[in-house]
Short mmCIF file of C-alpha atoms in Angstrom, two decimals:
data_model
loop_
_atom_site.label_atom_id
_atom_site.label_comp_id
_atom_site.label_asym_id
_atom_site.label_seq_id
_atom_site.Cartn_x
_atom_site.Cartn_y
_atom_site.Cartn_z
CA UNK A 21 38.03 16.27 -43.26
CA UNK A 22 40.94 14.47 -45.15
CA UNK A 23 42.60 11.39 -43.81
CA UNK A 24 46.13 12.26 -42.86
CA UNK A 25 48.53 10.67 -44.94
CA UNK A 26 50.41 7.74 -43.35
CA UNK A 27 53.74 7.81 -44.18
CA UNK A 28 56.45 5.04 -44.35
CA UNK A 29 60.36 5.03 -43.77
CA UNK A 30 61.63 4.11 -46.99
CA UNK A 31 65.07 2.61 -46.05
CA UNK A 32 67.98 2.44 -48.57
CA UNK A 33 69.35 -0.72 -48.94
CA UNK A 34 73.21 -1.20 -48.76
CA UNK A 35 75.67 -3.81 -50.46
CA UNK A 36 77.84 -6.17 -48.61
CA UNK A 37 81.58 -6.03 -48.65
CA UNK A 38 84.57 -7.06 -46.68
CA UNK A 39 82.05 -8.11 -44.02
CA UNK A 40 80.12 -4.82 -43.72
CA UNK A 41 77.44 -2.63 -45.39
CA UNK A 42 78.93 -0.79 -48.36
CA UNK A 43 77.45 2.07 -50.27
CA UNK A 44 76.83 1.67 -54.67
CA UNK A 45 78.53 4.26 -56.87
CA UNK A 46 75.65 3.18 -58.98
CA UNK A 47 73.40 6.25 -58.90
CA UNK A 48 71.02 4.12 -60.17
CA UNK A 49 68.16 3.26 -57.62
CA UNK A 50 65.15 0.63 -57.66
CA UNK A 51 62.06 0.43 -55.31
CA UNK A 52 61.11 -2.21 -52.83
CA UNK A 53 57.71 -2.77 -52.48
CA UNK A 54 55.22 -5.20 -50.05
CA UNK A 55 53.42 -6.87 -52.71
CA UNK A 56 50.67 -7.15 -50.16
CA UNK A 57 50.23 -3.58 -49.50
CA UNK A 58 51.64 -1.93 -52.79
CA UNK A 59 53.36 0.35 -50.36
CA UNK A 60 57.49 1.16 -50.85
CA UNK A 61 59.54 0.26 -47.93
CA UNK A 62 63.10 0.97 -49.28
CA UNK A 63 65.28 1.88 -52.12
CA UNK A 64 67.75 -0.56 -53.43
CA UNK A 65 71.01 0.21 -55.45
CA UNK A 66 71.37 -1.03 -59.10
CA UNK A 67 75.37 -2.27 -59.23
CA UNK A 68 77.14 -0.84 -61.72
CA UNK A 69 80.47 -2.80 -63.71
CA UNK A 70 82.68 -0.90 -61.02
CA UNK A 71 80.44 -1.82 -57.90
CA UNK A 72 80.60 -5.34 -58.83
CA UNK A 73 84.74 -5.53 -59.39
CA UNK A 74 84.91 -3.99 -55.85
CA UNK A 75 82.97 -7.30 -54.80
CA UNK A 76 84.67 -9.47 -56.53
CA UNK A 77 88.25 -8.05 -55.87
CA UNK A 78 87.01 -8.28 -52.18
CA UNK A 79 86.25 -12.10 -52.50
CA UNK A 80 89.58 -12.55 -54.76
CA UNK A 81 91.65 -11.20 -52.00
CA UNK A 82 90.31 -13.49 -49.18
CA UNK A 83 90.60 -16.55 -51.20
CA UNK A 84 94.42 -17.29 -50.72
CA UNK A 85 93.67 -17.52 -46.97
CA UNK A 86 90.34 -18.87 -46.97
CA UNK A 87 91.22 -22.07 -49.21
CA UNK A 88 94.32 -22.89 -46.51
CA UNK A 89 92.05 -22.82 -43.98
CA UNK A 90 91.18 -26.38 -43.00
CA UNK A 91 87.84 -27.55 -43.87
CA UNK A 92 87.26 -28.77 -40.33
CA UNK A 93 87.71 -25.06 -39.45
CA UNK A 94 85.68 -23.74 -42.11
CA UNK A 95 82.94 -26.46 -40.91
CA UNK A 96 82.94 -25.31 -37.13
CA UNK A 97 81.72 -21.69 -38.91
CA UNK A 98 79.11 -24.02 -40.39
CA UNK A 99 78.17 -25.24 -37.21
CA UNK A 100 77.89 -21.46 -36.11
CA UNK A 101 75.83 -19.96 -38.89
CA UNK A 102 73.30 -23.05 -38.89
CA UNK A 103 72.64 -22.09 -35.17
CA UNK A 104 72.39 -18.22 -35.93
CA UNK A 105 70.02 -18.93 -38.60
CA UNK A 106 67.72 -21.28 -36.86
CA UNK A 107 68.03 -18.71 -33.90
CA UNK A 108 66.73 -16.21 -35.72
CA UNK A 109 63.92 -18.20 -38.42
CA UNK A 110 61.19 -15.77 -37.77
CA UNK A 111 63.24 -12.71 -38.26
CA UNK A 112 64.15 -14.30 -41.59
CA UNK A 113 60.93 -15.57 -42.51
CA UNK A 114 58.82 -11.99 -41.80
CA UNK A 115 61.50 -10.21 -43.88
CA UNK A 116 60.80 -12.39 -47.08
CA UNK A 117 57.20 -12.46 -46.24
CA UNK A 118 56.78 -8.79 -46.04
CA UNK A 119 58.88 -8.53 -49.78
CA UNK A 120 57.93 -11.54 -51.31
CA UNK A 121 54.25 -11.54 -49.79
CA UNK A 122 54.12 -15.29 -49.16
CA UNK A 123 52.56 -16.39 -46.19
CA UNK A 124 54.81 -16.64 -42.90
CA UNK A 125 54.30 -20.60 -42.64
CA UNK A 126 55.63 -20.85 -46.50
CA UNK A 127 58.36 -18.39 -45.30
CA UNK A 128 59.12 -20.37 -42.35
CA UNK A 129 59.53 -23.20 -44.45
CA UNK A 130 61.83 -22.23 -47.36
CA UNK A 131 63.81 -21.33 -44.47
CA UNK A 132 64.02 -24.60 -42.90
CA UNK A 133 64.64 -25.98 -46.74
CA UNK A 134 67.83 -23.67 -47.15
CA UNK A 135 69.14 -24.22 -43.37
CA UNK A 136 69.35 -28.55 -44.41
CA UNK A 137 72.08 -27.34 -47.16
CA UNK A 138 73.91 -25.62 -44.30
CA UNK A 139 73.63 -28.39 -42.44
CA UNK A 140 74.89 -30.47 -45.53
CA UNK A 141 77.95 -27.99 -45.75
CA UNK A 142 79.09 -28.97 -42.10
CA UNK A 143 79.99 -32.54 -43.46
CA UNK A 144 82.27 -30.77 -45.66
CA UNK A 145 85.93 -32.40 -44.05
CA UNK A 146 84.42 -35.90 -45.17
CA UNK A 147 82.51 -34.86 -48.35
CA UNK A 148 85.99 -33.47 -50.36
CA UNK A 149 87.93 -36.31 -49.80
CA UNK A 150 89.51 -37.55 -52.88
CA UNK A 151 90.04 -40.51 -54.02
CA UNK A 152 92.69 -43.10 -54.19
CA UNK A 153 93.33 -46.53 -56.44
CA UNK A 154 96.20 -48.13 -56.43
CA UNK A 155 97.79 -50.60 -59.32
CA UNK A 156 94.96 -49.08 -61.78
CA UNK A 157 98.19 -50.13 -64.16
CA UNK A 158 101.65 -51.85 -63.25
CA UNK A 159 103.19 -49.51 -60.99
CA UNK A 160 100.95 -47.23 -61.49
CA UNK A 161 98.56 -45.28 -58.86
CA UNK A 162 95.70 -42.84 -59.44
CA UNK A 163 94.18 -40.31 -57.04
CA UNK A 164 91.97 -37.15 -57.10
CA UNK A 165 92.02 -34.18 -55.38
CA UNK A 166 89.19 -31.73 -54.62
CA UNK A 167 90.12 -28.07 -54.45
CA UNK A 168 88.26 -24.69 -54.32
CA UNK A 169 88.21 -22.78 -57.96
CA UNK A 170 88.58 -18.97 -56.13
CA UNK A 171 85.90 -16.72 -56.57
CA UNK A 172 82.11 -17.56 -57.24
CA UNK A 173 79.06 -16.34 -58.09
CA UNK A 174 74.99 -17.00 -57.50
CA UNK A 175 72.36 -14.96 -59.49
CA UNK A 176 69.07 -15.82 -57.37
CA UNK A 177 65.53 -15.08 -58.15
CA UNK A 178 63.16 -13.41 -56.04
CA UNK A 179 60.39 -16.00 -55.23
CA UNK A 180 62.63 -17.79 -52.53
CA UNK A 181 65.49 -15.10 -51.32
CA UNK A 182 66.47 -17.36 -48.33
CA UNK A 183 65.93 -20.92 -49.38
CA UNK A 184 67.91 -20.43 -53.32
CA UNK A 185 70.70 -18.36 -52.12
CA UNK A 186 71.22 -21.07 -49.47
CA UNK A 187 71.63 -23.65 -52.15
CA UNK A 188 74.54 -22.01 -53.48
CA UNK A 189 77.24 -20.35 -51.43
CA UNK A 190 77.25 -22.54 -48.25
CA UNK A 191 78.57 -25.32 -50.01
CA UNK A 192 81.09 -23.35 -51.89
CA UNK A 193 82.54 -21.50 -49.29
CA UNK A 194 82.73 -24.56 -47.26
CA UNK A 195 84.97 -25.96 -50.08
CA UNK A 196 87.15 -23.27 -49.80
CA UNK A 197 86.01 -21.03 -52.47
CA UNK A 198 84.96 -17.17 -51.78
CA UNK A 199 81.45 -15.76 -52.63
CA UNK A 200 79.30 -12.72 -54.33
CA UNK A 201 75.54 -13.23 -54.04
CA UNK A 202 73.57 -11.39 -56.25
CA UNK A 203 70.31 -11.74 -54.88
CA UNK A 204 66.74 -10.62 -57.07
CA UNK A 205 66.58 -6.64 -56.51
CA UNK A 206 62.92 -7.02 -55.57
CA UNK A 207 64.01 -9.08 -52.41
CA UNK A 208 67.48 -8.27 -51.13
CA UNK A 209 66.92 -7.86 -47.28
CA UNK A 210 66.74 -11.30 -46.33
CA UNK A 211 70.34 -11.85 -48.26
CA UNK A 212 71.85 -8.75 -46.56
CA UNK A 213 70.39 -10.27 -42.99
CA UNK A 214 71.75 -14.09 -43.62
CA UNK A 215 75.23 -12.00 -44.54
CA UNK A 216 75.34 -10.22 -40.91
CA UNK A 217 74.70 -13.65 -39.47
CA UNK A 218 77.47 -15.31 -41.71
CA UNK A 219 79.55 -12.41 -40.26
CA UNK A 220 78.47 -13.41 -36.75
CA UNK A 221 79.01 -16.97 -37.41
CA UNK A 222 82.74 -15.55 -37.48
CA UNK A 223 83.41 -15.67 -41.55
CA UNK A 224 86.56 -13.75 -42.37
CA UNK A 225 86.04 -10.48 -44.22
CA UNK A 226 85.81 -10.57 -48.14
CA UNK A 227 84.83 -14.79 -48.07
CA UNK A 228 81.23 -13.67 -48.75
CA UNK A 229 79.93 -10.27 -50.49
CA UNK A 230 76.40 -9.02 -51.53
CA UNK A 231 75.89 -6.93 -54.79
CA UNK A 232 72.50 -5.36 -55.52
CA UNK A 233 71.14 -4.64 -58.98
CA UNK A 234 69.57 -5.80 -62.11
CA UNK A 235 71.06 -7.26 -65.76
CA UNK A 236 73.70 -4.93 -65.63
CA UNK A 237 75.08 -6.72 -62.49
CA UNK A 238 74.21 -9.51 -63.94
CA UNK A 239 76.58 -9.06 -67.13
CA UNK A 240 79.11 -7.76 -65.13
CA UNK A 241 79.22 -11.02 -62.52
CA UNK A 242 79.29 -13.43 -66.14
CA UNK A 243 82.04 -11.23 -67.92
CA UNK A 244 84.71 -10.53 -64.90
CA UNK A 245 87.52 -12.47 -65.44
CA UNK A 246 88.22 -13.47 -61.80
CA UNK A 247 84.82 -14.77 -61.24
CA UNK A 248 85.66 -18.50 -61.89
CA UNK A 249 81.86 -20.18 -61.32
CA UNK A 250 78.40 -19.28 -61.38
CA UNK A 251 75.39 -20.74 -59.75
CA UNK A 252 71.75 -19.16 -61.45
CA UNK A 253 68.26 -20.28 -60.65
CA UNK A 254 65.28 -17.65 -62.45
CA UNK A 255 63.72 -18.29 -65.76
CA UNK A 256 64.60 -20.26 -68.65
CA UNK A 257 65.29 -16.93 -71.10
CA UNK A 258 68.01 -15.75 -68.44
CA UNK A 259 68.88 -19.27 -67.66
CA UNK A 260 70.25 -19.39 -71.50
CA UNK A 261 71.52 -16.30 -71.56
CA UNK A 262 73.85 -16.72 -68.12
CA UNK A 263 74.81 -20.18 -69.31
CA UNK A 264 75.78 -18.63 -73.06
CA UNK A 265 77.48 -15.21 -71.38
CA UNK A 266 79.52 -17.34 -68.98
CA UNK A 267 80.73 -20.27 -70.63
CA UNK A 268 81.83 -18.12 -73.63
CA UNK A 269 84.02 -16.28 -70.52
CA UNK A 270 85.26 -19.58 -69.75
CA UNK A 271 83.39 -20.18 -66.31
CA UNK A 272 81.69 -22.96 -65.28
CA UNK A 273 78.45 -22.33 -65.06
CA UNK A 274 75.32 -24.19 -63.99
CA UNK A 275 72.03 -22.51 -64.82
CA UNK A 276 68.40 -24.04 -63.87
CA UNK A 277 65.06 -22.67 -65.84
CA UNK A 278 61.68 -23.06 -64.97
CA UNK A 279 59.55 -25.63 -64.95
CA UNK A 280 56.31 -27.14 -66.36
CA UNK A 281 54.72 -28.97 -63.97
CA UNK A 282 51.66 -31.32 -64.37
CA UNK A 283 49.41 -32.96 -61.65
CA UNK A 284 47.52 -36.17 -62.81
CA UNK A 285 44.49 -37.30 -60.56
CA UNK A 286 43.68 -41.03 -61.20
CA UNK A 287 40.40 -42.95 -60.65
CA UNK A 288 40.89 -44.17 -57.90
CA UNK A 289 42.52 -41.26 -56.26
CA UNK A 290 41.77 -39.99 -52.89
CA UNK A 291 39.24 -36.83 -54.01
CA UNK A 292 39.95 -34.97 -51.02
CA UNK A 293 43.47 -35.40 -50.17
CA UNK A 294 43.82 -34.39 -54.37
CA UNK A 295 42.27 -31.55 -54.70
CA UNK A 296 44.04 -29.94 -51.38
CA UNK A 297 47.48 -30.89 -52.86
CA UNK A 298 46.25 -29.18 -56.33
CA UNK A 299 45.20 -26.26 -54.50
CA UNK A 300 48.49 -26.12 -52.23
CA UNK A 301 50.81 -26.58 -55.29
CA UNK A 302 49.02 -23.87 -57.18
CA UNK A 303 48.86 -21.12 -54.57
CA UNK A 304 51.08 -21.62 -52.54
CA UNK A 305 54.03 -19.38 -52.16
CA UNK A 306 51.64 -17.34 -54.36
CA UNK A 307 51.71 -19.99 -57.10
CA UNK A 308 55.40 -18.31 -57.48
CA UNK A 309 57.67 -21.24 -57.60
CA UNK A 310 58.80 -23.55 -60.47
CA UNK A 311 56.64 -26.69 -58.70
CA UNK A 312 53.64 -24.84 -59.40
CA UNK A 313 50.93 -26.55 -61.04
CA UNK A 314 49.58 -24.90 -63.49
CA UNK A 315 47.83 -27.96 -65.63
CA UNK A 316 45.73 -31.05 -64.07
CA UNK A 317 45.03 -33.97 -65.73
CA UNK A 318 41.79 -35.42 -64.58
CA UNK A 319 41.33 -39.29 -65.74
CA UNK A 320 38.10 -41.07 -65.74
CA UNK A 321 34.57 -39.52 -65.23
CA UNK A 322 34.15 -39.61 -61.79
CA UNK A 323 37.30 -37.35 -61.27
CA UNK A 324 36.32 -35.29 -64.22
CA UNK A 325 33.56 -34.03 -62.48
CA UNK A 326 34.34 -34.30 -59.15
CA UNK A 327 37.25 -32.63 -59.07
CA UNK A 328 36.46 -29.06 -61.25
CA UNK A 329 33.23 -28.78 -58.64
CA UNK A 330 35.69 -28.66 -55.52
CA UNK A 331 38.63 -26.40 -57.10
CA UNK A 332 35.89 -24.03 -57.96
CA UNK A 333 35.62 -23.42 -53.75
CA UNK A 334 39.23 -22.21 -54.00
CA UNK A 335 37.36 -18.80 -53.48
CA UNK A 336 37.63 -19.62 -49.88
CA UNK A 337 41.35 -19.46 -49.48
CA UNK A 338 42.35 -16.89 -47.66
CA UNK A 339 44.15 -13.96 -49.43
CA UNK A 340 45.47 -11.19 -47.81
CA UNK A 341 48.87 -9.87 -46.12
CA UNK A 342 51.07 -12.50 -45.60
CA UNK A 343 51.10 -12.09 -42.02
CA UNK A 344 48.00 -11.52 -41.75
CA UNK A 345 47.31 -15.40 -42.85
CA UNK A 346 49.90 -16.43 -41.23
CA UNK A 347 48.25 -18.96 -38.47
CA UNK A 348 46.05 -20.42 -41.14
CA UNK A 349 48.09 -23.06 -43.53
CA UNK A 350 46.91 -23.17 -47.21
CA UNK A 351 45.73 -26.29 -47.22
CA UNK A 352 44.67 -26.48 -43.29
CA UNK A 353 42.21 -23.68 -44.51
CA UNK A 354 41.23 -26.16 -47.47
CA UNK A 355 40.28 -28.84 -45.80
CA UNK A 356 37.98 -26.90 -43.36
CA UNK A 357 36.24 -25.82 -46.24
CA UNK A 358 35.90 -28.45 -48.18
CA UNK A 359 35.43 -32.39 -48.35
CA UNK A 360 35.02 -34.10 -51.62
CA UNK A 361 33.64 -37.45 -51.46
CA UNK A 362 34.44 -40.79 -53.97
#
């Protein structure tokens, strides 16, 4: 006999406008897939110029009332938001687990990284004071003000969809500014779920908005005029490329590459302790993060050979659905494997 079919709801993700789910006029569609299972679990829309401006004209129009709004108010739906998240950190973490395919403890954690800026953002009535100096010249005083830009922008990649995106718009909205997230098109549920909870938190409408999509959102984000900053953390060719596109537009712009990273084991280095961190920093978050090693530099003879004889047990990490593995830490499962001695 033939083995029925099993079939999986393929949900359509939605944008996120004026502080509720929005449908694309982008007919363009990509596919979500659990890079565990290879299986499709939804369809995501691929903004279009027009999708975008109805974002962004969203987030213009709640600026005006947004930046009056005293930062000690705007930190009290800090407050809010940092207890909806951390009320709901599972929920979070299983939804970039089962897109991502990390493990649920690396989940968990990127998590817990990205709720410490939202906890950062609720210090926000002391962090924008300005400054004051008086007599900096005969009868002359000098002070600064801080004060929100309007609109901004985050382009985010897909290896952390929680932890990046909460680097980025907390602390701007906090300083008054107004938000569009667009999140990596191979992970946008977790952004759509933290933009509920920002709802919950009791956000006004258009403060922050979610587009979907891929380069063409992308362009669109760096090229419309009322989008005044933008955040971007992915690879170094984009990196140039949103750093180039905006600043010619005249926004400011900060862009982070990737990274190179290189782990040096000395002689007298704890065997044990360094080949579980080489291990963890390799794998880890499926060796998808920019503090991935990907070179060691073994000095003196002893770690020379030591060293190559225990990485080549790495065959005993566990690999598998990320939930799956969940209970069993990277390097936990390391160490019960192996022990390396001086």
């Amino acid at each position: 006999m033939n083995k029925p079919v099993e079939k999986h709801i393929v949900k359509n993700i939605p944008l996120w406008i004026n502080n509720k789910p929005a449908a694309a006029s982008s007919t363009r569609m990509g596919d979500i897939t659990n890079p565990a299972t290879g299986v499709i679990t939804a369809k995501v829309p691929l903004c279009n110029e027009a999708d975008v401006d109805t974002a962004v004209q969203a987030a213009k129009a709640a600026f005006p009332a947004w930046r009056d709004t005293p930062p000690l108010r705007r930190a009290r739906i800090m407050m809010k938001y940092r207890e909806l998240i951390d009320a709901h950190r599972d929920e979070l973490a299983a939804l970039i687990t089962a897109e991502h395919g990390k493990t649920l403890t690396d989940a968990g954690g990127s998590v817990q990284r990205g709720l410490e800026v939202v906890e950062f953002a609720m210090g926000i009535p002391h962090l924008i004071k300005g400054e004051h100096s008086e007599e900096v010249g005969t009868g002359v005083d000098c002070h600064s003000l801080r004060q929100p830009l309007g609109v901004c922008a985050g382009i985010t990649p897909f290896n952390f969809p929680a932890m990046v995106p909460l680097w980025m718009y907390p602390v701007a909205i906090a300083c008054g500014n107004t938000f569009v997230l667009k999140p990596s098109e191979k992970v946008p549920s977790t952004a759509m779920r933290l933009a509920e909870l920002f709802k919950e938190a009791g956000l006004p409408d258009g403060v922050f908005n979610v587009v979907q999509g891929d380069k063409d959102a992308v362009d669109a984000l760096l090229e419309h005029p009322d989008v005044k900053a933008i955040s971007f953390v992915g690879s170094t060719p984009i990196a140039q490329h949103v750093y180039e596109t905006g600043a010619r537009h005249g926004k400011r712009v900060q862009a982070l590459g990737g990274a190179k990273n290189h782990l040096v084991v000395m002689p007298d280095a704890d065997l044990s302790q360094a080949v579980d961190a080489l291990i963890g920093s390799a794998f880890g978050s499926a060796g998808e993060r920019c503090m991935a090693i990907s070179v060691a530099v073994l000095v003196g003879v002893r770690v020379a050979v030591a060293v190559p004889v225990a990485v080549a047990g790495s065959a005993g990490v566990a690999v598998g659905v990320g939930v799956a593995v969940a209970g069993r830490d990277h390097q936990h499962h390391r160490r019960a494997h192996h022990r390396v001695r001086p």
